[in-house]
Amino acid sequence: MRSRLVSNCAAVGSPAGLKCYNRFVAAPKEILAKTVLSRSGIGDYSVNCYVGCMHGCVYCYARFMRKFTDHAEPWGKFLDVKINAPLVLSNEVRRKKRGRVFVSSVCDGWQPIEMRYKLTRQCVRILVEAGFHTSILTKSKLVRRDFDILQGYQNCDVGCTLTTTDESLRFRIEPGASPTWERIRVLEEACERGIKAWTFLGPFLPGLTDTDESLDRLMGAIAPLPLEHVCADKLNMRPGVWGSIIRFLNKYDSRMIDWYEKLFFDEETHEQYRQSLVARLQAAASTHGVTEKLRIIC
Ligand code: SF4
């Protein structure tokens, strides 16, 4: 497949992004979807207008999706665009039972390519207007573009994933996503515009984004916002994640690999870690008055 230089800087739009987010990726492939409103364990349905994600998070759980494609490139280096997604969805919402829709479950619907295609924007409009509860989770400030659609609707909410306030670390683990401060601004603006907002904290990288100091800063950053709730979870070793974590640690600090291996694959050690993380999340939430809103998943 022909490769070309894709600059996502304008979409990412941050100083760090402007400097750094130039990367070689395969040219996006336009495909036709048969279904868009898919049954999901998260909510009743999920909608994904893209297969692949250019945010490139080292812990991405969606990498298992590659096996359903004909791509030889690794996860994060290819992108399929379901160009007929709004058309298919507009037919599906007429005949499927109303329910909660998660946007998006195996890609970020507001990754940089969405600037060009506006597929997620069109799908969100179709969903809220058809009376489906639309729950958004993103790491992109681009979602602000679509607040004009969401404003005034009660059957929708916007969440942003946050992992760390350390921008240099954030860039290494989520290179294509918006900086954390931009995501916090997204949540602020959603609240200002009367759109229900929430946050997902995690997944955390032990010793890096889950330190007491890091959790305290993260909780302190979201504490002033009138969020509906604050979810938090540990890192889970879903298929393909461990290989990606090893590749990351090899570049970051290879001395951490053995420790990570014990932490995630020794049952007793993992349980101790889980309990410690839960206690430290609760302590940080208590310090910043967020306890009532905190929902720890792990
Ligand atoms: S934004 Fe989500 S789907 Fe995209 S790479 Fe990151 S974790 Fe994966």
mmCIF file of C-alpha atoms in Angstrom, chain A:
data_model
loop_
_atom_site.group_PDB
_atom_site.id
_atom_site.type_symbol
_atom_site.label_atom_id
_atom_site.label_comp_id
_atom_site.label_asym_id
_atom_site.label_seq_id
_atom_site.Cartn_x
_atom_site.Cartn_y
_atom_site.Cartn_z
ATOM 1 C CA MET A 1 0.000 0.000 0.000
ATOM 2 C CA ARG A 2 1.216 3.447 -0.892
ATOM 3 C CA SER A 3 2.436 5.378 2.135
ATOM 4 C CA ARG A 4 2.419 9.111 2.481
ATOM 5 C CA LEU A 5 3.280 11.678 5.088
ATOM 6 C CA VAL A 6 0.185 12.598 6.999
ATOM 7 C CA SER A 7 0.473 15.659 9.145
ATOM 8 C CA ASN A 8 -2.135 15.596 11.855
ATOM 9 C CA CYS A 9 -0.763 18.710 13.497
ATOM 10 C CA ALA A 10 -3.645 20.958 12.521
ATOM 11 C CA ALA A 11 -6.102 18.486 13.957
ATOM 12 C CA VAL A 12 -4.190 17.823 17.125
ATOM 13 C CA GLY A 13 -3.575 21.535 17.337
ATOM 14 C CA SER A 14 -1.342 21.614 20.412
ATOM 15 C CA PRO A 15 2.170 23.021 20.656
ATOM 16 C CA ALA A 16 3.511 19.520 21.283
ATOM 17 C CA GLY A 17 1.389 18.155 18.474
ATOM 18 C CA LEU A 18 2.506 20.894 16.126
ATOM 19 C CA LYS A 19 6.107 20.031 16.825
ATOM 20 C CA CYS A 20 5.922 16.309 16.921
ATOM 21 C CA TYR A 21 2.862 14.715 15.407
ATOM 22 C CA ASN A 22 4.150 14.030 11.934
ATOM 23 C CA ARG A 23 4.287 10.366 11.153
ATOM 24 C CA PHE A 24 4.244 7.951 8.274
ATOM 25 C CA VAL A 25 1.013 6.032 8.129
ATOM 26 C CA ALA A 26 -0.662 4.042 5.402
ATOM 27 C CA ALA A 27 -3.083 6.063 3.265
ATOM 28 C CA PRO A 28 -6.593 5.680 4.684
ATOM 29 C CA LYS A 29 -8.667 3.085 2.851
ATOM 30 C CA GLU A 30 -12.322 3.878 2.161
ATOM 31 C CA ILE A 31 -14.601 0.921 2.805
ATOM 32 C CA LEU A 32 -18.346 0.234 2.835
ATOM 33 C CA ALA A 33 -19.917 -0.975 6.079
ATOM 34 C CA LYS A 34 -22.851 -3.365 6.203
ATOM 35 C CA THR A 35 -23.792 -2.417 9.767
ATOM 36 C CA VAL A 36 -22.792 0.488 11.975
ATOM 37 C CA LEU A 37 -25.040 0.238 15.041
ATOM 38 C CA SER A 38 -23.430 -2.847 16.596
ATOM 39 C CA ARG A 39 -24.471 -4.721 19.713
ATOM 40 C CA SER A 40 -22.005 -3.964 22.506
ATOM 41 C CA GLY A 41 -21.137 -4.928 26.059
ATOM 42 C CA ILE A 42 -20.582 -1.228 26.756
ATOM 43 C CA GLY A 43 -24.109 0.153 26.647
ATOM 44 C CA ASP A 44 -26.523 -1.507 24.240
ATOM 45 C CA TYR A 45 -24.738 -0.540 21.034
ATOM 46 C CA SER A 46 -21.505 0.972 19.808
ATOM 47 C CA VAL A 47 -20.748 3.019 16.716
ATOM 48 C CA ASN A 48 -17.290 3.071 15.140
ATOM 49 C CA CYS A 49 -16.842 4.951 11.875
ATOM 50 C CA TYR A 50 -13.189 3.935 11.539
ATOM 51 C CA VAL A 51 -11.238 0.698 11.796
ATOM 52 C CA GLY A 52 -7.880 1.613 13.292
ATOM 53 C CA CYS A 53 -6.804 4.541 15.393
ATOM 54 C CA MET A 54 -4.040 7.036 14.813
ATOM 55 C CA HIS A 55 -3.874 8.086 18.459
ATOM 56 C CA GLY A 56 -1.421 5.225 18.932
ATOM 57 C CA CYS A 57 -1.902 4.630 22.676
ATOM 58 C CA VAL A 58 0.598 2.063 23.940
ATOM 59 C CA TYR A 59 -2.068 0.374 26.079
ATOM 60 C CA CYS A 60 -4.783 0.299 23.393
ATOM 61 C CA TYR A 61 -7.295 -2.530 23.992
ATOM 62 C CA ALA A 62 -8.723 -2.253 20.465
ATOM 63 C CA ARG A 63 -5.667 -3.729 18.733
ATOM 64 C CA PHE A 64 -7.439 -7.116 18.522
ATOM 65 C CA MET A 65 -9.484 -5.519 15.698
ATOM 66 C CA ARG A 66 -6.564 -5.948 13.314
ATOM 67 C CA LYS A 67 -7.339 -9.656 12.894
ATOM 68 C CA PHE A 68 -10.699 -8.711 11.350
ATOM 69 C CA THR A 69 -8.960 -6.712 8.608
ATOM 70 C CA ASP A 70 -6.710 -7.635 5.692
ATOM 71 C CA HIS A 71 -3.985 -5.266 6.869
ATOM 72 C CA ALA A 72 -0.382 -6.413 7.248
ATOM 73 C CA GLU A 73 0.582 -3.176 9.007
ATOM 74 C CA PRO A 74 0.680 -3.137 12.799
ATOM 75 C CA TRP A 75 -2.180 -1.629 14.805
ATOM 76 C CA GLY A 76 -1.925 2.145 14.734
ATOM 77 C CA LYS A 77 -0.459 2.185 11.219
ATOM 78 C CA PHE A 78 -3.573 1.612 9.128
ATOM 79 C CA LEU A 79 -6.972 3.174 8.937
ATOM 80 C CA ASP A 80 -10.176 2.083 7.223
ATOM 81 C CA VAL A 81 -12.871 4.699 6.764
ATOM 82 C CA LYS A 82 -16.507 3.542 6.667
ATOM 83 C CA ILE A 83 -17.603 6.190 4.222
ATOM 84 C CA ASN A 84 -21.228 5.033 4.155
ATOM 85 C CA ALA A 85 -21.579 4.967 7.978
ATOM 86 C CA PRO A 86 -24.154 7.819 8.223
ATOM 87 C CA LEU A 87 -26.291 6.301 5.459
ATOM 88 C CA VAL A 88 -26.269 2.828 7.019
ATOM 89 C CA LEU A 89 -26.910 4.238 10.500
ATOM 90 C CA SER A 90 -29.847 6.354 9.391
ATOM 91 C CA ASN A 91 -31.522 3.154 8.145
ATOM 92 C CA GLU A 92 -30.636 1.200 11.285
ATOM 93 C CA VAL A 93 -32.058 3.747 13.745
ATOM 94 C CA ARG A 94 -35.433 3.418 12.030
ATOM 95 C CA ARG A 95 -35.719 -0.296 12.730
ATOM 96 C CA LYS A 96 -33.605 -1.001 15.846
ATOM 97 C CA LYS A 97 -34.837 -0.711 19.447
ATOM 98 C CA ARG A 98 -33.807 2.501 21.243
ATOM 99 C CA GLY A 99 -30.889 2.105 23.674
ATOM 100 C CA ARG A 100 -27.574 3.498 24.858
ATOM 101 C CA VAL A 101 -24.879 3.893 22.226
ATOM 102 C CA PHE A 102 -21.188 4.137 23.035
ATOM 103 C CA VAL A 103 -19.157 6.269 20.610
ATOM 104 C CA SER A 104 -16.621 4.827 20.026
ATOM 105 C CA SER A 105 -15.555 1.456 21.435
ATOM 106 C CA VAL A 106 -12.718 0.274 19.146
ATOM 107 C CA CYS A 107 -11.397 3.539 17.723
ATOM 108 C CA ASP A 108 -11.464 7.196 18.684
ATOM 109 C CA GLY A 109 -14.301 8.703 16.682
ATOM 110 C CA TRP A 110 -12.604 12.117 16.807
ATOM 111 C CA GLN A 111 -9.121 11.036 15.716
ATOM 112 C CA PRO A 112 -7.517 13.438 13.218
ATOM 113 C CA ILE A 113 -9.042 11.910 10.053
ATOM 114 C CA GLU A 114 -12.493 12.880 11.381
ATOM 115 C CA MET A 115 -11.585 16.496 10.544
ATOM 116 C CA ARG A 116 -11.833 15.507 6.911
ATOM 117 C CA TYR A 117 -14.650 12.942 6.819
ATOM 118 C CA LYS A 118 -16.990 14.218 9.585
ATOM 119 C CA LEU A 119 -18.530 10.734 9.797
ATOM 120 C CA THR A 120 -18.735 10.566 13.589
ATOM 121 C CA ARG A 121 -20.284 14.033 13.621
ATOM 122 C CA GLN A 122 -23.018 12.906 11.224
ATOM 123 C CA CYS A 123 -23.609 9.692 13.151
ATOM 124 C CA VAL A 124 -23.892 11.501 16.496
ATOM 125 C CA ARG A 125 -26.504 13.819 15.007
ATOM 126 C CA ILE A 126 -28.477 10.849 13.664
ATOM 127 C CA LEU A 127 -28.363 9.089 17.052
ATOM 128 C CA VAL A 128 -29.432 11.977 19.288
ATOM 129 C CA GLU A 129 -32.161 13.077 16.894
ATOM 130 C CA ALA A 130 -33.496 9.501 16.736
ATOM 131 C CA GLY A 131 -33.700 9.319 20.554
ATOM 132 C CA PHE A 132 -30.774 6.993 21.241
ATOM 133 C CA HIS A 133 -28.774 7.892 24.356
ATOM 134 C CA THR A 134 -25.348 8.766 22.990
ATOM 135 C CA SER A 135 -22.353 8.348 25.278
ATOM 136 C CA ILE A 136 -19.113 9.751 23.922
ATOM 137 C CA LEU A 137 -15.606 8.881 25.068
ATOM 138 C CA THR A 138 -12.636 10.498 23.367
ATOM 139 C CA LYS A 139 -9.090 11.733 23.779
ATOM 140 C CA SER A 140 -9.491 14.458 21.179
ATOM 141 C CA LYS A 141 -10.334 18.116 21.486
ATOM 142 C CA LEU A 142 -12.011 17.833 18.083
ATOM 143 C CA VAL A 143 -15.194 16.701 19.851
ATOM 144 C CA ARG A 144 -15.795 20.367 20.755
ATOM 145 C CA ARG A 145 -16.669 20.935 17.102
ATOM 146 C CA ASP A 146 -19.788 18.799 17.657
ATOM 147 C CA PHE A 147 -21.086 20.482 20.803
ATOM 148 C CA ASP A 148 -23.464 22.435 18.588
ATOM 149 C CA ILE A 149 -25.266 19.141 17.945
ATOM 150 C CA LEU A 150 -25.244 17.941 21.552
ATOM 151 C CA GLN A 151 -26.215 21.205 23.223
ATOM 152 C CA GLY A 152 -29.839 21.148 24.304
ATOM 153 C CA TYR A 153 -30.153 17.350 24.261
ATOM 154 C CA GLN A 154 -30.453 15.402 27.518
ATOM 155 C CA ASN A 155 -29.895 12.012 25.869
ATOM 156 C CA CYS A 156 -26.153 12.443 25.489
ATOM 157 C CA ASP A 157 -22.977 12.825 27.520
ATOM 158 C CA VAL A 158 -19.328 13.525 26.772
ATOM 159 C CA GLY A 159 -16.397 11.850 28.466
ATOM 160 C CA CYS A 160 -12.667 12.304 28.073
ATOM 161 C CA THR A 161 -10.039 9.754 29.015
ATOM 162 C CA LEU A 162 -7.229 11.186 31.132
ATOM 163 C CA THR A 163 -4.103 9.331 32.187
ATOM 164 C CA THR A 164 -1.535 11.890 33.303
ATOM 165 C CA THR A 165 -0.930 15.617 33.614
ATOM 166 C CA ASP A 166 2.732 15.072 32.666
ATOM 167 C CA GLU A 167 2.670 16.203 29.023
ATOM 168 C CA SER A 168 6.000 14.656 28.012
ATOM 169 C CA LEU A 169 4.870 11.275 29.369
ATOM 170 C CA ARG A 170 1.401 11.722 27.862
ATOM 171 C CA PHE A 171 2.979 12.302 24.470
ATOM 172 C CA ARG A 172 4.985 9.105 24.761
ATOM 173 C CA ILE A 173 2.037 6.916 25.676
ATOM 174 C CA GLU A 174 -0.741 8.573 23.604
ATOM 175 C CA PRO A 175 1.218 10.305 20.837
ATOM 176 C CA GLY A 176 -1.647 11.158 18.493
ATOM 177 C CA ALA A 177 -4.188 12.254 21.098
ATOM 178 C CA SER A 178 -4.790 15.759 22.382
ATOM 179 C CA PRO A 179 -2.777 16.894 25.394
ATOM 180 C CA THR A 180 -4.434 16.345 28.768
ATOM 181 C CA TRP A 181 -5.023 20.055 29.329
ATOM 182 C CA GLU A 182 -6.924 20.227 26.032
ATOM 183 C CA ARG A 183 -9.140 17.337 27.120
ATOM 184 C CA ILE A 184 -9.830 19.059 30.432
ATOM 185 C CA ARG A 185 -10.807 22.132 28.428
ATOM 186 C CA VAL A 186 -13.223 19.930 26.448
ATOM 187 C CA LEU A 187 -14.882 18.869 29.708
ATOM 188 C CA GLU A 188 -15.003 22.463 30.945
ATOM 189 C CA GLU A 189 -16.676 23.649 27.778
ATOM 190 C CA ALA A 190 -19.163 20.779 27.828
ATOM 191 C CA CYS A 191 -20.157 21.737 31.386
ATOM 192 C CA GLU A 192 -20.394 25.417 30.428
ATOM 193 C CA ARG A 193 -22.722 24.509 27.552
ATOM 194 C CA GLY A 194 -24.954 22.346 29.718
ATOM 195 C CA ILE A 195 -23.798 19.060 28.178
ATOM 196 C CA LYS A 196 -23.403 16.246 30.694
ATOM 197 C CA ALA A 197 -19.696 15.497 31.106
ATOM 198 C CA TRP A 198 -17.637 12.826 32.804
ATOM 199 C CA THR A 199 -14.129 11.463 32.766
ATOM 200 C CA PHE A 200 -12.420 8.110 32.580
ATOM 201 C CA LEU A 201 -9.125 7.992 34.474
ATOM 202 C CA GLY A 202 -6.741 5.309 33.230
ATOM 203 C CA PRO A 203 -5.646 2.821 32.262
ATOM 204 C CA PHE A 204 -2.638 3.526 34.439
ATOM 205 C CA LEU A 205 0.925 2.455 33.769
ATOM 206 C CA PRO A 206 2.419 1.278 37.084
ATOM 207 C CA GLY A 207 5.278 3.416 38.351
ATOM 208 C CA LEU A 208 4.628 6.014 35.643
ATOM 209 C CA THR A 209 1.071 7.343 35.568
ATOM 210 C CA ASP A 210 -0.172 5.729 38.795
ATOM 211 C CA THR A 211 2.218 7.290 41.309
ATOM 212 C CA ASP A 212 0.654 9.058 44.293
ATOM 213 C CA GLU A 213 1.831 12.378 42.914
ATOM 214 C CA SER A 214 0.422 11.665 39.458
ATOM 215 C CA LEU A 215 -2.967 10.539 40.798
ATOM 216 C CA ASP A 216 -3.113 13.571 43.060
ATOM 217 C CA ARG A 217 -2.439 15.950 40.164
ATOM 218 C CA LEU A 218 -4.978 14.246 37.934
ATOM 219 C CA MET A 219 -7.684 14.266 40.583
ATOM 220 C CA GLY A 220 -6.830 17.884 41.451
ATOM 221 C CA ALA A 221 -7.160 18.888 37.793
ATOM 222 C CA ILE A 222 -10.693 17.528 37.416
ATOM 223 C CA ALA A 223 -11.963 18.339 40.916
ATOM 224 C CA PRO A 224 -13.239 21.857 40.068
ATOM 225 C CA LEU A 225 -15.383 20.573 37.182
ATOM 226 C CA PRO A 226 -19.085 19.811 37.735
ATOM 227 C CA LEU A 227 -18.729 16.331 36.229
ATOM 228 C CA GLU A 228 -21.459 13.710 36.422
ATOM 229 C CA HIS A 229 -19.016 11.018 37.497
ATOM 230 C CA VAL A 230 -15.367 9.992 37.468
ATOM 231 C CA CYS A 231 -14.584 6.426 36.357
ATOM 232 C CA ALA A 232 -11.191 4.857 36.960
ATOM 233 C CA ASP A 233 -9.577 1.571 35.989
ATOM 234 C CA LYS A 234 -6.243 -0.198 36.057
ATOM 235 C CA LEU A 235 -4.441 -1.447 32.979
ATOM 236 C CA ASN A 236 -5.780 -4.804 31.824
ATOM 237 C CA MET A 237 -3.646 -7.149 29.761
ATOM 238 C CA ARG A 238 -6.069 -7.685 26.900
ATOM 239 C CA PRO A 239 -4.847 -9.536 23.769
ATOM 240 C CA GLY A 240 -1.838 -7.854 22.192
ATOM 241 C CA VAL A 241 -1.391 -5.280 24.954
ATOM 242 C CA TRP A 242 1.579 -6.927 26.665
ATOM 243 C CA GLY A 243 3.653 -6.893 23.455
ATOM 244 C CA SER A 244 2.953 -3.207 23.007
ATOM 245 C CA ILE A 245 3.826 -2.451 26.639
ATOM 246 C CA ILE A 246 7.142 -4.311 26.276
ATOM 247 C CA ARG A 247 7.989 -2.341 23.127
ATOM 248 C CA PHE A 248 7.216 0.872 24.987
ATOM 249 C CA LEU A 249 9.213 -0.072 28.106
ATOM 250 C CA ASN A 250 12.165 -1.157 25.980
ATOM 251 C CA LYS A 251 12.376 2.416 24.745
ATOM 252 C CA TYR A 252 11.377 4.092 28.012
ATOM 253 C CA ASP A 253 13.156 2.075 30.708
ATOM 254 C CA SER A 254 13.767 -1.616 30.046
ATOM 255 C CA ARG A 255 14.585 -2.204 33.738
ATOM 256 C CA MET A 256 10.835 -1.989 34.425
ATOM 257 C CA ILE A 257 9.925 -4.998 32.253
ATOM 258 C CA ASP A 258 10.529 -7.722 34.862
ATOM 259 C CA TRP A 259 8.597 -5.766 37.463
ATOM 260 C CA TYR A 260 5.679 -5.279 35.069
ATOM 261 C CA GLU A 261 5.705 -8.971 34.199
ATOM 262 C CA LYS A 262 5.351 -9.929 37.865
ATOM 263 C CA LEU A 263 2.762 -7.232 38.489
ATOM 264 C CA PHE A 264 0.470 -8.358 35.695
ATOM 265 C CA PHE A 265 1.061 -12.091 35.434
ATOM 266 C CA ASP A 266 1.588 -13.190 39.037
ATOM 267 C CA GLU A 267 -1.936 -13.459 40.427
ATOM 268 C CA GLU A 268 -1.107 -12.581 44.031
ATOM 269 C CA THR A 269 1.112 -9.649 43.086
ATOM 270 C CA HIS A 270 -1.523 -8.386 40.694
ATOM 271 C CA GLU A 271 -4.217 -8.492 43.354
ATOM 272 C CA GLN A 272 -1.977 -6.595 45.781
ATOM 273 C CA TYR A 273 -1.350 -4.016 43.074
ATOM 274 C CA ARG A 274 -5.078 -3.709 42.327
ATOM 275 C CA GLN A 275 -5.883 -3.136 45.994
ATOM 276 C CA SER A 276 -3.109 -0.589 46.345
ATOM 277 C CA LEU A 277 -4.287 1.320 43.260
ATOM 278 C CA VAL A 278 -7.886 1.362 44.499
ATOM 279 C CA ALA A 279 -6.774 2.692 47.903
ATOM 280 C CA ARG A 280 -4.588 5.366 46.330
ATOM 281 C CA LEU A 281 -7.341 6.450 43.929
ATOM 282 C CA GLN A 282 -9.735 6.743 46.870
ATOM 283 C CA ALA A 283 -7.172 8.750 48.847
ATOM 284 C CA ALA A 284 -6.585 11.168 45.968
ATOM 285 C CA ALA A 285 -10.348 11.518 45.439
ATOM 286 C CA SER A 286 -10.848 12.218 49.136
ATOM 287 C CA THR A 287 -8.127 14.885 49.153
ATOM 288 C CA HIS A 288 -9.867 16.726 46.320
ATOM 289 C CA GLY A 289 -13.491 16.142 47.341
ATOM 290 C CA VAL A 290 -14.288 13.810 44.441
ATOM 291 C CA THR A 291 -15.183 10.691 46.466
ATOM 292 C CA GLU A 292 -18.909 10.877 45.747
ATOM 293 C CA LYS A 293 -18.338 10.892 42.005
ATOM 294 C CA LEU A 294 -15.637 8.217 41.888
ATOM 295 C CA ARG A 295 -16.537 4.865 40.316
ATOM 296 C CA ILE A 296 -13.593 2.494 40.399
ATOM 297 C CA ILE A 297 -14.058 -0.306 37.895
ATOM 298 C CA CYS A 298 -11.150 -2.568 38.864
#
